[in-house]
Amino acid sequence: MELLKEYIIEKGRVIADDVLKVDSFLNHQLDIGLYQAIGQEFQQRFSQDSISKILTIEASGIGIACITAQYFGNLPVVFAKKFSAKNLNPEVYESRVFSFTKGQFYQIRVDKKYLNSRDNILIIDDFLANGNAVLGLLDIVRQAGAKISGVGIVIEKSFQDGREKILKENVRLESLARIKSLEGGKVTFMD
Ligand code: 5GP
């Protein structure tokens, strides 16, 4: 997706050989024009499938999933919670995820009320690194007995192994920008 690649080149900041900061348009301050273009692109790529819900993970996936949902006729968006709370129904699907950014494990949870075996799910997230967040979401979808239409990622770091892990699960993966390398502070795309 050319527009997204332009944003990454102009406004992204490489802060380590494996970390890209996109706080000025995707993760902290949100550029809604770009979000809309992302939503439309996901809709076009998954337009053949009759998706019933979009599933993501808090926090940065939520905005992307919500705007994307508007291009799928206002589908419901469900997000996996990272923090337990007293008001969370104890009837939850749960999975353990290793955080790329924090370097530690955490539990993700989705209330059983919001996913079921009749659902066909599109998973959306901002970044794909080693695939742990997406694998956790796939685990939750499977626990619910739901179908998976595919996974939509805004920025894939193709030099990490998330793509391989997802494809090994026989799940369709669509990434809007694929980064080959961040070495030397420079962003190089796959294509
Ligand atoms: P994974 O689970 O695939 O290893 O990592 C994906 C998650 O880590 C994403 O949800 C994203 O929030 C975060 N993440 C991974 N790599 C980056 C990165 O280079 N920049 C930012 N801003 N977040 C990242």
XYZ file of N, CA and C and ligand atoms in Angstrom:
597
model
N 0.863 -1.186 0.000
C 0.000 0.000 0.000
C 0.906 1.244 0.000
N 0.918 1.934 -1.152
C 1.906 3.000 -1.361
C 1.792 4.143 -0.337
N 0.552 4.569 -0.059
C 0.361 5.685 0.876
C 0.980 5.361 2.247
N 0.740 4.150 2.709
C 1.287 3.735 4.004
C 2.825 3.727 3.964
N 3.371 3.240 2.872
C 4.837 3.222 2.744
C 5.400 4.654 2.786
N 4.703 5.587 2.141
C 5.150 6.995 2.185
C 5.134 7.527 3.618
N 4.080 7.218 4.360
C 4.006 7.661 5.760
C 5.178 7.083 6.556
N 5.451 5.804 6.332
C 6.523 5.144 7.098
C 7.860 5.805 6.794
N 8.122 6.074 5.514
C 9.388 6.698 5.130
C 9.496 8.120 5.683
N 8.393 8.869 5.568
C 8.462 10.285 5.961
C 8.361 10.497 7.469
N 7.556 9.690 8.142
C 7.259 9.988 9.547
C 7.684 8.902 10.530
N 8.056 7.706 10.033
C 8.465 6.631 10.936
C 9.862 6.902 11.483
N 10.132 6.342 12.671
C 11.465 6.500 13.272
C 11.985 5.135 13.664
N 13.157 4.782 13.152
C 13.764 3.501 13.516
C 14.505 3.715 14.825
N 14.082 3.010 15.888
C 14.751 3.259 17.182
C 15.673 2.103 17.587
N 15.622 1.015 16.831
C 16.558 -0.104 17.007
C 16.501 -0.877 15.701
N 17.425 -1.857 15.528
C 17.427 -2.591 14.256
C 16.158 -3.415 14.049
N 15.367 -3.572 15.144
C 14.126 -4.330 14.977
C 12.882 -3.582 15.479
N 12.997 -2.293 15.733
C 11.830 -1.539 16.230
C 11.614 -0.258 15.431
N 10.374 -0.129 14.949
C 9.971 1.060 14.215
C 8.919 1.796 15.038
N 9.113 3.088 15.228
C 8.126 3.903 15.943
C 7.266 4.618 14.912
N 5.968 4.519 15.092
C 5.052 5.205 14.169
C 4.036 6.003 14.987
N 4.529 6.587 16.063
C 3.660 7.283 17.021
C 2.970 8.508 16.445
N 3.549 9.118 15.417
C 2.956 10.369 14.939
C 1.754 10.146 14.030
N 1.526 8.882 13.565
C 0.356 8.663 12.685
C -0.429 7.390 12.959
N 0.166 6.417 13.676
C -0.546 5.136 13.840
C -0.794 4.721 15.285
N 0.157 5.009 16.167
C 0.108 4.409 17.500
C -0.136 5.341 18.674
N -0.054 6.638 18.427
C -0.224 7.544 19.572
C -1.106 8.706 19.108
N -0.567 9.516 18.182
C -1.428 10.430 17.417
C -1.915 9.624 16.209
N -3.215 9.685 15.939
C -3.782 8.829 14.892
C -4.200 9.667 13.699
N -3.694 9.324 12.521
C -4.043 10.043 11.299
C -5.273 9.361 10.684
N -6.420 9.988 10.837
C -7.674 9.312 10.482
C -7.830 9.146 8.974
N -7.270 10.069 8.198
C -7.289 9.882 6.739
C -6.554 8.599 6.360
N -5.403 8.388 6.973
C -4.642 7.158 6.720
C -5.404 5.942 7.250
N -5.986 6.073 8.437
C -6.770 4.960 9.006
C -7.892 4.547 8.045
N -8.531 5.552 7.423
C -9.617 5.228 6.493
C -9.081 4.483 5.274
N -7.924 4.939 4.769
C -7.334 4.258 3.609
C -6.957 2.816 3.983
N -6.491 2.621 5.204
C -6.148 1.270 5.686
C -7.419 0.407 5.753
N -8.467 0.985 6.297
C -9.741 0.251 6.414
C -10.269 -0.173 5.053
N -10.209 0.734 4.095
C -10.682 0.424 2.737
C -9.850 -0.682 2.104
N -8.549 -0.596 2.333
C -7.642 -1.600 1.753
C -7.939 -2.996 2.334
N -8.136 -3.065 3.637
C -8.486 -4.369 4.236
C -9.816 -4.868 3.666
N -10.764 -3.955 3.512
C -12.075 -4.369 2.992
C -11.918 -4.964 1.587
N -11.107 -4.289 0.743
C -10.914 -4.810 -0.617
C -10.239 -6.177 -0.594
N -9.248 -6.317 0.277
C -8.508 -7.585 0.291
C -9.332 -8.750 0.824
N -10.284 -8.448 1.713
C -11.073 -9.542 2.301
C -12.532 -9.492 1.840
N -12.786 -8.823 0.708
C -14.181 -8.594 0.309
C -14.911 -9.884 -0.095
N -14.170 -10.939 -0.444
C -14.830 -12.198 -0.863
C -15.457 -12.938 0.320
N -14.976 -12.638 1.516
C -15.365 -13.456 2.667
C -16.534 -12.839 3.419
N -17.434 -13.674 3.892
C -18.516 -13.105 4.710
C -18.077 -13.110 6.178
N -17.399 -12.040 6.518
C -16.847 -11.907 7.871
C -17.956 -11.458 8.824
N -17.981 -12.015 10.025
C -19.043 -11.623 10.970
C -18.525 -10.683 12.056
N -17.222 -10.753 12.358
C -16.665 -9.894 13.424
C -15.190 -9.655 13.172
N -14.720 -8.520 13.680
C -13.288 -8.243 13.654
C -12.755 -8.403 15.074
N -11.638 -9.110 15.176
C -11.019 -9.334 16.487
C -9.644 -8.686 16.489
N -9.338 -7.966 17.581
C -8.027 -7.353 17.710
C -7.590 -7.433 19.172
N -6.526 -6.701 19.487
C -5.977 -6.756 20.843
C -5.715 -5.321 21.298
N -5.987 -5.054 22.594
C -5.755 -3.680 23.052
C -4.251 -3.422 23.134
N -3.773 -2.189 22.989
C -4.577 -1.020 22.766
C -4.535 -0.579 21.303
N -3.373 -0.731 20.665
C -3.231 -0.053 19.368
C -4.024 -0.694 18.238
N -4.487 -1.920 18.403
C -5.306 -2.524 17.347
C -6.719 -1.964 17.286
N -7.172 -1.377 18.386
C -8.609 -1.044 18.489
C -9.036 0.004 17.462
N -8.289 1.097 17.367
C -8.673 2.164 16.437
C -8.697 1.658 15.000
N -7.683 0.888 14.638
C -7.590 0.358 13.268
C -8.778 -0.568 13.003
N -9.070 -1.434 13.968
C -10.182 -2.372 13.788
C -11.514 -1.625 13.660
N -11.688 -0.576 14.450
C -12.974 0.151 14.427
C -13.188 0.839 13.083
N -12.163 1.481 12.578
C -12.349 2.181 11.295
C -12.499 1.158 10.175
N -11.745 0.068 10.244
C -11.895 -0.996 9.245
C -13.325 -1.545 9.255
N -13.871 -1.720 10.447
C -15.224 -2.295 10.577
C -16.268 -1.468 9.839
N -16.047 -0.161 9.757
C -17.008 0.697 9.060
C -17.080 0.349 7.576
N -15.965 -0.113 7.009
C -15.953 -0.468 5.578
C -16.496 -1.878 5.334
N -16.785 -2.585 6.408
C -17.432 -3.903 6.308
C -18.883 -3.784 6.802
N -19.474 -2.607 6.617
C -20.875 -2.437 7.025
C -21.068 -2.413 8.530
N -20.145 -1.789 9.218
C -20.227 -1.636 10.683
C -20.276 -2.975 11.434
N -19.381 -3.855 11.079
C -19.273 -5.127 11.810
C -18.907 -4.866 13.274
N -19.309 -5.759 14.173
C -18.839 -5.616 15.558
C -17.329 -5.827 15.647
N -16.713 -5.105 16.556
C -15.279 -5.275 16.852
C -15.157 -5.813 18.271
N -14.388 -6.866 18.430
C -14.106 -7.403 19.766
C -12.606 -7.262 19.979
N -12.215 -6.775 21.156
C -10.763 -6.734 21.414
C -10.413 -7.584 22.622
N -9.293 -8.281 22.511
C -8.800 -9.078 23.631
C -8.226 -8.125 24.667
N -8.573 -8.394 25.937
C -8.096 -7.543 27.033
C -6.797 -8.117 27.594
N -5.899 -7.201 27.935
C -4.612 -7.626 28.499
C -4.615 -7.578 30.021
N -5.582 -6.861 30.574
C -5.575 -6.670 32.021
C -6.847 -7.252 32.610
N -6.683 -8.012 33.679
C -7.854 -8.576 34.335
C -8.550 -7.477 35.121
N -9.878 -7.573 35.212
C -10.604 -6.565 35.987
C -11.742 -7.261 36.709
N -12.169 -6.681 37.823
C -13.233 -7.305 38.620
C -14.523 -7.430 37.811
N -14.729 -6.482 36.891
C -15.988 -6.511 36.153
C -15.924 -7.354 34.873
N -14.826 -8.097 34.692
C -14.753 -8.982 33.517
C -15.399 -10.316 33.902
N -16.350 -10.744 33.082
C -17.026 -12.016 33.294
C -15.972 -13.124 33.464
N -16.101 -13.998 34.476
C -15.094 -15.068 34.632
C -15.129 -16.092 33.491
N -16.217 -16.092 32.708
C -16.335 -17.019 31.567
C -15.596 -16.451 30.369
N -14.300 -16.706 30.291
C -13.501 -16.100 29.223
C -12.690 -17.151 28.458
N -12.408 -16.851 27.197
C -11.367 -17.574 26.475
C -10.068 -16.849 26.803
N -9.025 -17.642 27.032
C -7.779 -17.049 27.519
C -6.580 -17.627 26.767
N -5.565 -16.826 26.557
C -4.345 -17.358 25.956
C -3.150 -16.591 26.519
N -1.992 -17.227 26.475
C -0.784 -16.623 27.032
C 0.075 -16.132 25.875
N 0.508 -14.888 25.983
C 1.211 -14.251 24.867
C 2.523 -13.651 25.369
N 3.581 -13.801 24.569
C 4.842 -13.136 24.914
C 4.886 -11.784 24.209
N 5.071 -10.731 24.988
C 5.043 -9.385 24.425
C 6.381 -9.010 23.794
N 6.318 -8.601 22.531
C 7.540 -8.161 21.842
C 8.069 -6.882 22.475
N 7.155 -5.954 22.788
C 7.611 -4.641 23.260
C 8.006 -4.658 24.744
N 7.352 -5.529 25.553
C 7.660 -5.522 26.991
C 8.609 -6.645 27.401
N 8.778 -7.639 26.534
C 9.685 -8.745 26.836
C 9.198 -9.631 27.966
N 7.880 -9.742 28.139
C 7.352 -10.624 29.177
C 6.014 -11.234 28.748
N 5.613 -12.293 29.451
C 4.347 -12.948 29.125
C 3.173 -12.206 29.761
N 2.052 -12.261 29.101
C 0.814 -11.763 29.686
C -0.349 -12.592 29.163
N -1.478 -12.523 29.876
C -2.665 -13.264 29.465
C -3.558 -12.354 28.635
N -4.171 -12.875 27.592
C -5.208 -12.106 26.912
C -6.543 -12.846 27.103
N -7.604 -12.065 27.172
C -8.908 -12.649 27.488
C -10.012 -12.051 26.642
N -10.946 -12.916 26.243
C -12.160 -12.447 25.559
C -13.347 -13.126 26.225
N -14.321 -12.346 26.591
C -15.546 -12.866 27.191
C -16.224 -13.848 26.226
N -16.629 -15.012 26.737
C -17.223 -16.053 25.876
C -18.505 -15.585 25.182
N -19.117 -14.541 25.722
C -20.362 -14.024 25.115
C -20.116 -13.454 23.710
N -18.867 -13.018 23.446
C -18.659 -12.227 22.228
C -18.031 -12.977 21.057
N -17.776 -14.269 21.242
C -17.294 -15.085 20.114
C -18.028 -16.418 20.180
N -18.455 -16.933 19.024
C -19.103 -18.245 19.047
C -18.830 -19.010 17.754
N -19.321 -20.237 17.702
C -18.968 -21.135 16.601
C -19.577 -20.706 15.264
N -20.512 -19.770 15.266
C -21.083 -19.290 13.992
C -20.260 -18.138 13.411
N -19.282 -17.629 14.173
C -18.509 -16.472 13.700
C -17.461 -16.844 12.660
N -17.251 -15.900 11.749
C -16.133 -15.969 10.798
C -15.314 -14.704 11.060
N -14.109 -14.887 11.558
C -13.367 -13.786 12.177
C -12.240 -13.264 11.282
N -12.155 -11.945 11.235
C -10.975 -11.285 10.658
C -10.173 -10.710 11.819
N -8.918 -11.131 11.932
C -8.027 -10.602 12.977
C -7.258 -9.423 12.390
N -7.213 -8.333 13.139
C -6.501 -7.125 12.694
C -5.495 -6.718 13.777
N -4.284 -6.340 13.370
C -3.353 -5.734 14.343
C -2.448 -4.727 13.633
N -1.792 -3.898 14.442
C -0.951 -2.852 13.852
C 0.363 -3.417 13.316
N 1.063 -4.220 14.133
C 2.378 -4.741 13.759
C 2.394 -6.266 13.808
N 3.193 -6.846 12.936
C 3.513 -8.271 13.062
C 5.027 -8.375 13.236
N 5.455 -8.938 14.359
C 6.888 -9.134 14.605
C 7.136 -10.641 14.649
N 7.096 -11.234 15.848
C 7.293 -12.682 15.946
C 5.982 -13.465 15.973
N 4.896 -12.767 15.815
C 3.609 -13.441 15.628
C 2.896 -13.872 16.896
N 3.443 -13.529 18.053
C 2.846 -14.064 19.281
C 1.452 -13.505 19.576
N 1.260 -12.226 19.324
C -0.059 -11.632 19.569
C -1.100 -12.303 18.669
N -0.762 -12.456 17.381
C -1.717 -13.076 16.453
C -1.952 -14.545 16.821
N -0.896 -15.269 17.200
C -1.097 -16.679 17.579
C -2.023 -16.794 18.791
N -1.900 -15.868 19.719
C -2.796 -15.851 20.889
C -4.237 -15.612 20.463
N -4.429 -14.686 19.525
C -5.792 -14.409 19.036
C -6.337 -15.620 18.266
N -5.487 -16.267 17.471
C -5.933 -17.469 16.748
C -6.342 -18.572 17.730
N -5.588 -18.691 18.795
C -5.908 -19.680 19.829
C -7.306 -19.410 20.411
N -7.584 -18.146 20.662
C -8.886 -17.777 21.231
C -10.019 -18.056 20.230
N -9.785 -17.740 18.958
C -10.812 -18.008 17.929
C -11.091 -19.515 17.883
N -10.047 -20.306 17.978
C -10.233 -21.772 17.907
C -10.949 -22.288 19.144
N -10.623 -21.725 20.304
C -11.337 -22.136 21.517
C -12.840 -21.888 21.371
N -13.177 -20.797 20.662
C -14.600 -20.457 20.475
C -15.244 -21.324 19.385
N -14.435 -22.089 18.673
C -14.960 -22.933 17.590
C -15.345 -22.112 16.367
N -14.862 -20.858 16.294
C -15.200 -19.976 15.171
C -14.263 -20.238 13.995
N -14.670 -19.736 12.827
C -13.819 -19.851 11.635
C -12.914 -18.622 11.548
N -11.796 -18.768 10.854
C -10.895 -17.628 10.660
C -10.865 -17.286 9.176
N -11.271 -16.067 8.888
C -11.205 -15.621 7.496
C -9.756 -15.289 7.141
N -9.068 -14.633 8.054
C -7.675 -14.284 7.806
C -7.162 -13.288 8.818
N -5.931 -12.864 8.575
C -5.256 -11.903 9.461
C -4.841 -10.702 8.613
N -5.197 -9.496 9.056
C -4.809 -8.266 8.379
C -3.868 -7.477 9.275
N -2.677 -7.202 8.745
C -1.645 -6.501 9.519
C -1.304 -5.199 8.807
N -1.130 -4.134 9.557
C -0.756 -2.869 8.920
C 0.730 -2.917 8.538
N 1.607 -3.185 9.505
C 3.051 -3.197 9.212
C 3.662 -4.533 9.634
N 4.129 -5.258 8.661
C 4.811 -6.538 8.934
C 6.315 -6.325 8.867
N 7.029 -6.765 9.899
C 8.492 -6.760 9.842
C 8.880 -8.157 9.357
N 9.127 -8.235 8.053
C 9.279 -9.543 7.406
C 10.576 -10.240 7.779
N 11.495 -9.511 8.428
C 12.743 -10.154 8.856
C 12.558 -10.896 10.175
N 11.382 -10.777 10.785
C 11.068 -11.576 11.977
C 10.148 -12.722 11.527
N 9.852 -13.668 12.427
C 9.256 -14.897 11.889
C 7.742 -15.034 12.051
N 7.057 -13.899 12.307
C 5.603 -13.950 12.466
C 4.886 -14.490 11.239
N 5.295 -14.040 10.054
C 4.628 -14.499 8.816
C 4.675 -16.021 8.705
N 5.881 -16.589 8.881
C 6.016 -18.055 8.768
C 5.100 -18.783 9.740
N 5.051 -18.262 10.981
C 4.243 -18.950 11.998
C 2.764 -18.933 11.628
N 2.305 -17.820 11.083
C 0.877 -17.716 10.735
C 0.563 -18.606 9.533
N 1.445 -18.580 8.534
C 1.194 -19.402 7.340
C 1.224 -20.893 7.695
N 2.063 -21.242 8.667
C 2.116 -22.633 9.127
C 0.771 -23.092 9.717
N 0.013 -22.128 10.222
C -1.325 -22.438 10.773
C -2.382 -22.499 9.663
N -1.950 -22.385 8.405
C -2.890 -22.386 7.270
C -3.897 -21.252 7.323
N -3.418 -20.099 7.747
C -4.280 -18.918 7.844
C -3.803 -17.892 6.834
N -4.765 -17.272 6.154
C -4.421 -16.242 5.168
C -3.905 -14.986 5.875
N -2.824 -14.431 5.347
C -2.229 -13.234 5.946
C -2.109 -12.139 4.892
N -2.627 -10.963 5.205
C -2.487 -9.805 4.320
C -1.815 -8.689 5.114
N -0.628 -8.265 4.678
C 0.085 -7.173 5.343
C 0.164 -5.999 4.383
N -0.159 -4.804 4.864
C -0.252 -3.653 3.961
C 1.120 -3.054 3.645
N 2.075 -3.205 4.557
C 3.462 -2.807 4.270
C 4.354 -3.899 4.836
N 5.299 -4.357 4.011
C 6.203 -5.426 4.469
C 7.620 -4.885 4.492
N 8.205 -4.875 5.680
C 9.544 -4.303 5.856
C 10.595 -5.413 5.840
N 11.555 -5.221 4.945
C 12.627 -6.220 4.795
C 13.705 -6.007 5.847
N 13.994 -4.712 6.133
C 15.075 -4.432 7.080
C 14.936 -3.021 7.671
N 15.437 -2.901 8.908
C 15.511 -1.576 9.562
C 16.965 -1.254 9.888
N 17.854 -2.038 9.325
C 19.273 -1.902 9.679
C 19.832 -0.531 9.333
N 20.691 -0.052 10.203
C 21.337 1.244 9.994
C 20.356 2.400 10.042
N 19.223 2.184 10.673
C 18.234 3.267 10.804
C 17.440 3.515 9.527
N 17.577 2.610 8.547
C 16.931 2.824 7.246
C 15.838 1.779 7.018
N 14.679 2.266 6.552
C 13.584 1.330 6.264
C 13.698 0.847 4.819
N 13.777 -0.480 4.661
C 13.754 -1.073 3.310
C 12.541 -1.990 3.229
N 11.748 -1.822 2.164
C 10.550 -2.651 2.003
C 10.852 -3.899 1.186
N 9.990 -4.888 1.309
C 10.126 -6.144 0.542
C 9.885 -5.881 -0.939
N 8.884 -5.001 -1.248
C 8.588 -4.765 -2.665
C 8.330 -3.301 -2.917
P 4.468 -10.007 17.900
O 3.453 -10.547 18.849
O 4.121 -10.275 16.451
O 5.866 -10.418 18.230
O 4.470 -8.416 18.081
C 3.346 -7.694 17.686
C 2.936 -6.694 18.717
O 4.061 -6.018 19.279
C 2.053 -5.651 18.065
O 0.765 -5.743 18.626
C 2.702 -4.319 18.374
O 1.912 -3.624 19.298
C 4.043 -4.631 18.994
N 5.175 -4.374 18.081
C 5.997 -5.297 17.522
N 6.971 -4.735 16.819
C 6.787 -3.396 16.889
C 7.493 -2.266 16.347
O 8.511 -2.361 15.643
N 6.970 -1.040 16.638
C 5.849 -0.879 17.399
N 5.414 0.373 17.599
N 5.172 -1.920 17.947
C 5.621 -3.174 17.689
